[in-house]
XYZ file of C-alpha atoms in Angstrom:
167
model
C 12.371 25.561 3.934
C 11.100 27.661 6.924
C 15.072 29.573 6.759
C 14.244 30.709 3.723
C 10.793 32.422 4.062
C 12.642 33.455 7.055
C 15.359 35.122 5.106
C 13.055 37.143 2.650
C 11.506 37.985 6.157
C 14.530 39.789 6.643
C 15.076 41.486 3.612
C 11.651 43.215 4.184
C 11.826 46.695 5.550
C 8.590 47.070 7.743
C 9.670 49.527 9.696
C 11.011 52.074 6.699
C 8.143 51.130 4.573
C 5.586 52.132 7.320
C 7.349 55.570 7.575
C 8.025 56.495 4.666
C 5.116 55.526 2.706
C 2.256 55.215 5.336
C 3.010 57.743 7.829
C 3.664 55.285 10.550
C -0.706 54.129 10.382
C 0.491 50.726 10.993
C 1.817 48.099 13.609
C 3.660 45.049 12.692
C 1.900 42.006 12.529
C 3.330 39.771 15.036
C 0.555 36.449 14.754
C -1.345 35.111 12.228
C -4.735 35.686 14.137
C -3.206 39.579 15.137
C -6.028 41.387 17.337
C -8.308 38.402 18.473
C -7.900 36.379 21.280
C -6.275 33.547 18.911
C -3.334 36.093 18.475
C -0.253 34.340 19.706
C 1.713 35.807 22.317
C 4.491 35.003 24.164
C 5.549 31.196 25.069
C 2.791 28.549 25.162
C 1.417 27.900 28.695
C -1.466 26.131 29.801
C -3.799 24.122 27.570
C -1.816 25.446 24.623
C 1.700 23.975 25.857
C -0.429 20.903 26.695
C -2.082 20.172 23.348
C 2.030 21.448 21.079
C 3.882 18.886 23.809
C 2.067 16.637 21.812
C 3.617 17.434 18.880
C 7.027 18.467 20.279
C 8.723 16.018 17.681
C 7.329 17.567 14.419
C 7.891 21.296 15.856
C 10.909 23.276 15.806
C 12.583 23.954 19.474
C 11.940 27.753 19.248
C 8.395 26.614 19.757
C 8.765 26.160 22.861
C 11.709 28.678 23.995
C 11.259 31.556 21.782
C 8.124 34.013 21.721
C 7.909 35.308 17.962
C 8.732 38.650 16.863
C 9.370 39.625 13.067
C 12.486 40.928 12.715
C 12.674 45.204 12.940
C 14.686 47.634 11.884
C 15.363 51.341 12.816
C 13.380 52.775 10.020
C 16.482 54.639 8.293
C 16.464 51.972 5.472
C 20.034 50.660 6.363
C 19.497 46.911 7.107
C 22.675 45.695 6.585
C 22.347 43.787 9.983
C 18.963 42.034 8.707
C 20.657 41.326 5.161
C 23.601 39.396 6.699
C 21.289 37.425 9.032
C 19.181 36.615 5.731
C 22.353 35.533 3.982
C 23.210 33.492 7.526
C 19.807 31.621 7.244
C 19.927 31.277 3.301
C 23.984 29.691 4.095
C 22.018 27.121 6.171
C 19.282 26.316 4.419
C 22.199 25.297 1.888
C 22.555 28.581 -0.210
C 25.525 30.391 -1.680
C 26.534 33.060 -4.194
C 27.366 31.672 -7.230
C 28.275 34.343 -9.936
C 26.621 37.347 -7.874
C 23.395 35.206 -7.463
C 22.023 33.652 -4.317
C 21.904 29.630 -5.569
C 21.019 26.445 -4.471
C 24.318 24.501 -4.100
C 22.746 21.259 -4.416
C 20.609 21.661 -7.323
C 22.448 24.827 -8.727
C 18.846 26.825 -9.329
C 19.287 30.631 -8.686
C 16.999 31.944 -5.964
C 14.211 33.689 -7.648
C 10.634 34.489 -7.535
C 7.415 36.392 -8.624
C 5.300 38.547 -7.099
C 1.887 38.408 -8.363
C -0.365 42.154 -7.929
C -3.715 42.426 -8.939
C -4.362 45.091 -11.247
C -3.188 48.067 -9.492
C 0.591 49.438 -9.581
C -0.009 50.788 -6.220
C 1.561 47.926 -4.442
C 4.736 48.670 -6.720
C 5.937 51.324 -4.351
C 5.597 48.941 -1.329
C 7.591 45.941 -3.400
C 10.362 47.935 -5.154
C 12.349 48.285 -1.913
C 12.160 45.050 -1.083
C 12.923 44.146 -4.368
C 16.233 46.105 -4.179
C 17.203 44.605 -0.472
C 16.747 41.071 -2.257
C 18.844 41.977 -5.017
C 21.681 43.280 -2.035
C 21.708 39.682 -1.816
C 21.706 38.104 -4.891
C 17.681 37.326 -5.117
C 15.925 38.284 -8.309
C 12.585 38.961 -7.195
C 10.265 40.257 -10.749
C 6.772 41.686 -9.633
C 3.571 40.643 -12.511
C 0.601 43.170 -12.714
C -1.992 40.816 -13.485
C -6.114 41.581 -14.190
C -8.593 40.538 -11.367
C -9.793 37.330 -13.033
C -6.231 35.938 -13.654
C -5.097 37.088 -10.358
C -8.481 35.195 -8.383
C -7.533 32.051 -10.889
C -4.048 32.212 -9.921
C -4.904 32.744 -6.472
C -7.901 30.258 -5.938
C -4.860 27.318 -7.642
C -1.941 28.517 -5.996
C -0.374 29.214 -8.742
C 1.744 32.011 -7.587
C 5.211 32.369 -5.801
C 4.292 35.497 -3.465
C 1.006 37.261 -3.640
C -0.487 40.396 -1.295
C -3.741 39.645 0.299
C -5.672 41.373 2.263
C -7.591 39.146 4.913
């Protein structure tokens, strides 16, 4: 469900996690093809808007009204705003708490994942943060250090809930 990636969208401190451990080196990636001329930007005009009208039934709305932007925060590490919009988007997508744990209503499964790292703790102090956000709102998140042959296995079969890449 495109809420909930959404959601742990939200629960991710970008902006605090680029000051405080990376001295501000980096800007936000706002497109999946960031610094090319694929890179999205704004609304679709042009040959674009021409080929996605196509397609207007399978697409969301926002497509078409909305530029995208990840969501931001002011860097201090207080995202309360952010956490209740993830909670708003989780409520829709047909979440609740249930005994201090975000849960599928329907099915009654907790929200949890994994986070899959390849051999190096580094990316610990970049996940740990978000890990406690999550946990603000009743996600379990667990992070795996794995070696590099079970990591490219679990990687090349999708066997993973979240992994970080590098592309």
């Amino acid at each position: 469900d495109a809420r909930v990636r959404q959601a742990l969208s939200y629960a991710f401190d970008f902006d605090w996690t680029n000051k405080n451990l990376f001295h501000d080196q980096y800007t936000r990636t706002e497109s999946y093809f960031s610094n090319s001329e694929l890179a999205s930007s704004g609304l679709p005009e042009g040959r674009e808007l021409e080929i996605l009208e196509g397609f207007k039934d399978k697409l969301p709305p926002d497509v078409f009204t909305k530029s995208y932007h990840p969501p931001k925060t002011d860097g201090t590490g207080k995202i309360r705003d952010n956490l209740k919009e993830a909670v708003k988007l989780l409520k829709d997508a047909g979440y609740g708490i249930k005994n201090k744990k975000m849960t599928n209503l329907k099915t009654g499964e907790n929200l949890d994942f994994e986070i899959l790292i390849n051999t190096s703790p580094t990316w610990e102090r970049i996940i740990l943060p978000y890990k406690k956000n999550l946990s603000r709102i009743g996600i379990d998140l667990s992070v795996r250090i794995i070696d590099s042959s079970q990591y490219k296995q679990r990687s090349d079969t999708f066997d993973y809930d979240m992994i970080i890449d590098v592309f």
